[in-house]
Short mmCIF file of C-alpha atoms in Angstrom, two decimals:
data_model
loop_
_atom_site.label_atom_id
_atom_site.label_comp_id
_atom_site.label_asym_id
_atom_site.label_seq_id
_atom_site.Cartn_x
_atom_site.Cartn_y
_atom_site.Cartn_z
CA UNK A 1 62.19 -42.10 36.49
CA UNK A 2 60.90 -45.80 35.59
CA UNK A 3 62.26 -47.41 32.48
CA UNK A 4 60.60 -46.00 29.10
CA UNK A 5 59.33 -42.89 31.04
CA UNK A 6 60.22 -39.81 29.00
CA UNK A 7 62.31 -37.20 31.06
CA UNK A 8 60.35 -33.74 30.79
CA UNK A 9 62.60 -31.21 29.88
CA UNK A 10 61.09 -27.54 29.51
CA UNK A 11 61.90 -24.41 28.27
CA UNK A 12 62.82 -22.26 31.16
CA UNK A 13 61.08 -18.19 30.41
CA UNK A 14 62.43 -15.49 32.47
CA UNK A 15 60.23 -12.27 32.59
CA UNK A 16 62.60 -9.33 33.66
CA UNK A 17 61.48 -5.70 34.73
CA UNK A 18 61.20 -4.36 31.06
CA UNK A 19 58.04 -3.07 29.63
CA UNK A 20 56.66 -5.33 27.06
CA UNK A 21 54.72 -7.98 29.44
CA UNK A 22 52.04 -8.40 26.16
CA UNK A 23 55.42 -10.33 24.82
CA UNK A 24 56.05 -12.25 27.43
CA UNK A 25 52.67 -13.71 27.23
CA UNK A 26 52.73 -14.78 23.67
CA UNK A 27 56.00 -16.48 24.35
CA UNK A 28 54.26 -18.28 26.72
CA UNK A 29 50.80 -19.22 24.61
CA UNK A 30 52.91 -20.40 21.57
CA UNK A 31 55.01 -22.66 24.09
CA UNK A 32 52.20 -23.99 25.36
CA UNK A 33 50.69 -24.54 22.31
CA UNK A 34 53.62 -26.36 20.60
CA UNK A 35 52.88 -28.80 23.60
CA UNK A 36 56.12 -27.22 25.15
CA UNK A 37 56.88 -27.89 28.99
CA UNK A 38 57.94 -24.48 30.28
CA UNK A 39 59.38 -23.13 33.57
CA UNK A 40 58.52 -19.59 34.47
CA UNK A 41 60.56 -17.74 36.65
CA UNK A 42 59.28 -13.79 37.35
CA UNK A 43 61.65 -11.21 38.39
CA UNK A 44 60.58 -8.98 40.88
CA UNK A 45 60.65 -5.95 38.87
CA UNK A 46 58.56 -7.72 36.71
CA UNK A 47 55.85 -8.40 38.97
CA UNK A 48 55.98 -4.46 39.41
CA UNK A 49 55.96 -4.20 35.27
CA UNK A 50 52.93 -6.56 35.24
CA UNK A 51 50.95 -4.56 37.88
CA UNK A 52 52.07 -1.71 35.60
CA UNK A 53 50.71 -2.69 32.86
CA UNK A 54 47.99 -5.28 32.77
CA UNK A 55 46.83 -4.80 36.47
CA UNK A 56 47.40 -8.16 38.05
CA UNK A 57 49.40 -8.97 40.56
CA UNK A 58 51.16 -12.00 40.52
CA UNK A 59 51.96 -13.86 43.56
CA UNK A 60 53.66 -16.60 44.89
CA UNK A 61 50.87 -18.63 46.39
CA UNK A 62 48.48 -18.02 43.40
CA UNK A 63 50.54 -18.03 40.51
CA UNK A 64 48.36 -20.69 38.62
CA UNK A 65 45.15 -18.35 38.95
CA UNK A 66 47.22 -15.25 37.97
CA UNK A 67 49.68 -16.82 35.11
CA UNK A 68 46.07 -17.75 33.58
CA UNK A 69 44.70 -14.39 33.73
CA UNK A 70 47.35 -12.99 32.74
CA UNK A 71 47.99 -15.08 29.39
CA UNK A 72 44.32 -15.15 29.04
CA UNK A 73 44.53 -11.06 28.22
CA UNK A 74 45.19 -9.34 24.92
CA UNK A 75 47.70 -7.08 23.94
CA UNK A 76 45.18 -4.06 24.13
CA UNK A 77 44.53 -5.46 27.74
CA UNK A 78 41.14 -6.83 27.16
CA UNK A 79 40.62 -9.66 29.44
CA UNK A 80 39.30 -12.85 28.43
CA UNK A 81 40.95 -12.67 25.00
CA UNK A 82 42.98 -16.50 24.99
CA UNK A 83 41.48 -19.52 26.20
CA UNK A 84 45.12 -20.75 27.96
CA UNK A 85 46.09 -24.34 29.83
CA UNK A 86 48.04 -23.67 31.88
CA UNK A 87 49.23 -26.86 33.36
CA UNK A 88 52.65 -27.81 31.48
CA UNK A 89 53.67 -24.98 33.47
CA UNK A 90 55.65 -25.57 36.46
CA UNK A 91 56.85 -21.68 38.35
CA UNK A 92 60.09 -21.23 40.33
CA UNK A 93 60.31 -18.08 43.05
CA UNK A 94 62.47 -15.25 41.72
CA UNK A 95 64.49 -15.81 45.09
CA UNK A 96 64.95 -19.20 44.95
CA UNK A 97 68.79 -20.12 44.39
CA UNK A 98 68.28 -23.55 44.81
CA UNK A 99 65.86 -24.16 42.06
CA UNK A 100 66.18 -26.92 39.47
CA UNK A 101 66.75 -24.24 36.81
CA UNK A 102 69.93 -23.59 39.14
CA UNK A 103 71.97 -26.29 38.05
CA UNK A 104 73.20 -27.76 35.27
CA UNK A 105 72.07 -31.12 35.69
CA UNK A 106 68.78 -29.94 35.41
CA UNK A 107 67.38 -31.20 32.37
CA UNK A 108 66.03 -28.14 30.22
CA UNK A 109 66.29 -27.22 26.54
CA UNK A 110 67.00 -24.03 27.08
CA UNK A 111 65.68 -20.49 27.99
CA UNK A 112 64.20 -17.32 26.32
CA UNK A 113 64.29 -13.78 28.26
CA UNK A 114 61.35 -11.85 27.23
CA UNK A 115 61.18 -9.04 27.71
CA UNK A 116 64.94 -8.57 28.59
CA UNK A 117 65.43 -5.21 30.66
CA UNK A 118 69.15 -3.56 30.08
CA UNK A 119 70.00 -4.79 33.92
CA UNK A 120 69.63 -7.81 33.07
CA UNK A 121 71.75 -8.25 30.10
CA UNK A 122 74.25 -6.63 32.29
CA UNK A 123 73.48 -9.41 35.08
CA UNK A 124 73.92 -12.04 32.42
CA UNK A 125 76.94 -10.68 30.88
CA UNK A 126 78.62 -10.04 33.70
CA UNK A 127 77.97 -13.61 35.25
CA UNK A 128 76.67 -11.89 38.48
CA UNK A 129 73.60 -14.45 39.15
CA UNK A 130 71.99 -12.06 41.31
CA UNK A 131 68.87 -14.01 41.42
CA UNK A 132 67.10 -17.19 39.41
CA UNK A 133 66.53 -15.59 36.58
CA UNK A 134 70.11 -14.56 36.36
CA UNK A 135 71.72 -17.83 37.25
CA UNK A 136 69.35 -19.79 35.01
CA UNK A 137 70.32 -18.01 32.23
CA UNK A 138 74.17 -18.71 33.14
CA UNK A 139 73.52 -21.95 33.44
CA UNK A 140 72.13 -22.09 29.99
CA UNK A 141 75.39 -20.50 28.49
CA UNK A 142 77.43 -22.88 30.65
CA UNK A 143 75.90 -26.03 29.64
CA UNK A 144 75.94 -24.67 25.77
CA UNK A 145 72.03 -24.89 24.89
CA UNK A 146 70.06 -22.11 23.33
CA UNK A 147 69.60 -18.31 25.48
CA UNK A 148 67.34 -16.12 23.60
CA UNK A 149 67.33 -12.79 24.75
CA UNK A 150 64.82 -10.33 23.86
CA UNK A 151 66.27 -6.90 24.82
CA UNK A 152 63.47 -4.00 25.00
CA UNK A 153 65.29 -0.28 25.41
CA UNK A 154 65.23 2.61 23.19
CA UNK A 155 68.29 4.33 22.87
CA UNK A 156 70.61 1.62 23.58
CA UNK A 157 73.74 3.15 25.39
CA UNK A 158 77.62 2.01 24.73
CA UNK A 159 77.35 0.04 27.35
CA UNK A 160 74.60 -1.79 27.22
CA UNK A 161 75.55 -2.57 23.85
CA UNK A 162 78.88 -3.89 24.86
CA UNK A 163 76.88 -6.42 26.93
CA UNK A 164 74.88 -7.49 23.91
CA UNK A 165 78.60 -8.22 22.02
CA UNK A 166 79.43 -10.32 25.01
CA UNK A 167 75.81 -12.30 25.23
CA UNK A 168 76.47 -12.67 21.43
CA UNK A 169 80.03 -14.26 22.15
CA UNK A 170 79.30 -16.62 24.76
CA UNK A 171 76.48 -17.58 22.22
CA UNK A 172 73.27 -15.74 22.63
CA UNK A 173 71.04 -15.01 20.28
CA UNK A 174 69.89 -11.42 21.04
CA UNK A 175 66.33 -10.68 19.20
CA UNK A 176 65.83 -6.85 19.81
CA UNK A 177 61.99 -6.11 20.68
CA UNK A 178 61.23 -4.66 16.98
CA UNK A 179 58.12 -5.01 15.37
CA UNK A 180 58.29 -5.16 11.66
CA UNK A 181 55.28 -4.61 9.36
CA UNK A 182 55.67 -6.55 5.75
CA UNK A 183 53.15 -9.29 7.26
CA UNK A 184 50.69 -7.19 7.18
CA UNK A 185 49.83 -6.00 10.73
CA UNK A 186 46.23 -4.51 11.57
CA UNK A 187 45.97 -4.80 15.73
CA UNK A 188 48.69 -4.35 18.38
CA UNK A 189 48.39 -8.44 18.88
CA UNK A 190 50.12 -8.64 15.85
CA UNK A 191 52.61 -6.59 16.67
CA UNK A 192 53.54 -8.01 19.51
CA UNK A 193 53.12 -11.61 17.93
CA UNK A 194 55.54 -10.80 15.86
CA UNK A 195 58.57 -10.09 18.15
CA UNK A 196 57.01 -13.24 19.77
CA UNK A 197 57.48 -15.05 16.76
CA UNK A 198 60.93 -14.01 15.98
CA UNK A 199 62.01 -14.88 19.70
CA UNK A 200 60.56 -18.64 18.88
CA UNK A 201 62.30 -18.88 15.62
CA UNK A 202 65.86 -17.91 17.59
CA UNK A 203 64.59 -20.76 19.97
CA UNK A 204 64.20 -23.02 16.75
CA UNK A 205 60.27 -24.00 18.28
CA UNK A 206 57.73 -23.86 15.66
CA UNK A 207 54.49 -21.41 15.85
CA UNK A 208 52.18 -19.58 13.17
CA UNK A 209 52.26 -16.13 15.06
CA UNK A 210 53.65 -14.35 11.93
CA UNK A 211 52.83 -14.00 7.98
CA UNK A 212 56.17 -15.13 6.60
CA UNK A 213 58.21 -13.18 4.02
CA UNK A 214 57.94 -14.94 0.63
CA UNK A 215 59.38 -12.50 -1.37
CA UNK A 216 56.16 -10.98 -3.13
CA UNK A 217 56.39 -7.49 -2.68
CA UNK A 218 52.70 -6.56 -1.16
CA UNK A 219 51.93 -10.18 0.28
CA UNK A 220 51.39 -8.40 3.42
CA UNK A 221 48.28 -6.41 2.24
CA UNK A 222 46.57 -10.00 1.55
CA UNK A 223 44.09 -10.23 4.08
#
């Protein structure tokens, strides 16, 4: 890097194999739209939950034309919906071990796990760094900057939760996939913009997904 160059340093998202994809790709938009540098790492169950759910298959050797389709689709799966750039995004392999996200000196400000399946919290708790997403995501805890980890199961066993307590030791901040309704809510985007929103705020990056609590009773209903 050449003398007054500014070192990019990116928020690293890890899709897992949970349902909840439509979350995943507001993360993404508001990132992207903070003027955020993000690296996107897709588990292989995910790519399975993606198909699932939205239809598109993301692949290695096309992952700009699919991330773009895929962020450019609503929550009610209407394509077209966002008009997304997509190019502050840079994509590691699921499989690759040796990606920059794999090491500490690897300049990032962090990472956000959206959706988070109940594998891998266990993956993370455990330290077991079965794949990128995994070891990224150890990394992050090792080198003491921000892991957000958005957890989407319903019920949540004993030990599953047990893994949450640890995340939450080592110094996680677990946002559970819950909507809430106070701000007003009227299409499934908001919904999911909401958890979006609350994953951002754990990440401390700033975004106007959400109507804010002001404490007015009602303020919601003021469309």
């Amino acid at each position: 890097m050449n003398a007054g160059e500014t070192q990019r340093a990116p928020w690293i998202v890890g899709v897992s194999g949970a349902s909840g994809t439509p979350y995943a790709a507001a993360v993404l938009r508001a990132l992207l739209g903070a003027g955020e540098a993000v690296d996107l790492v897709v588990s292989r169950a995910a790519r399975l939950t993606l198909l699932d759910e939205t239809g598109i298959s993301f692949r290695d050797a096309h992952w700009q034309e699919d991330l773009r389709e895929w962020l450019a689709r609503g929550a009610d799966g209407k394509p077209g919906t966002f008009d997304v750039d997509v190019s502050g995004v840079r994509y590691w392999s699921a499989g690759d071990l040796a990606a920059g996200p794999s090491s500490g000196s690897y300049p990032a400000k962090g990472m956000l796990i959206v959706p988070a399946s109940t594998a891998c919290v266990a993956g993370v708790a455990l330290g077991l760094s079965k794949d990128l997403l995994q070891r990224a995501a150890s990394v992050t805890l090792k080198e003491r900057r921000p892991l957000v980890v958005a957890v989407r199961e319903a019920p949540l066993n004993g030990q599953t939760l047990r893994h949450l307590v640890a995340l939450d030791d080592a110094g996680a901040s677990v946002v559970p996939a819950s909507p809430a309704f106070y701000a007003g809510a009227t299409h499934i985007q908001d919904l999911v913009d909401f958890v979006a929103g609350r994953v951002l705020d754990a990440a401390g990056v700033g975004h106007g997904l959400y109507r804010r609590w002001k404490g007015e009773l009602g303020g919601g209903t003021d469309q």
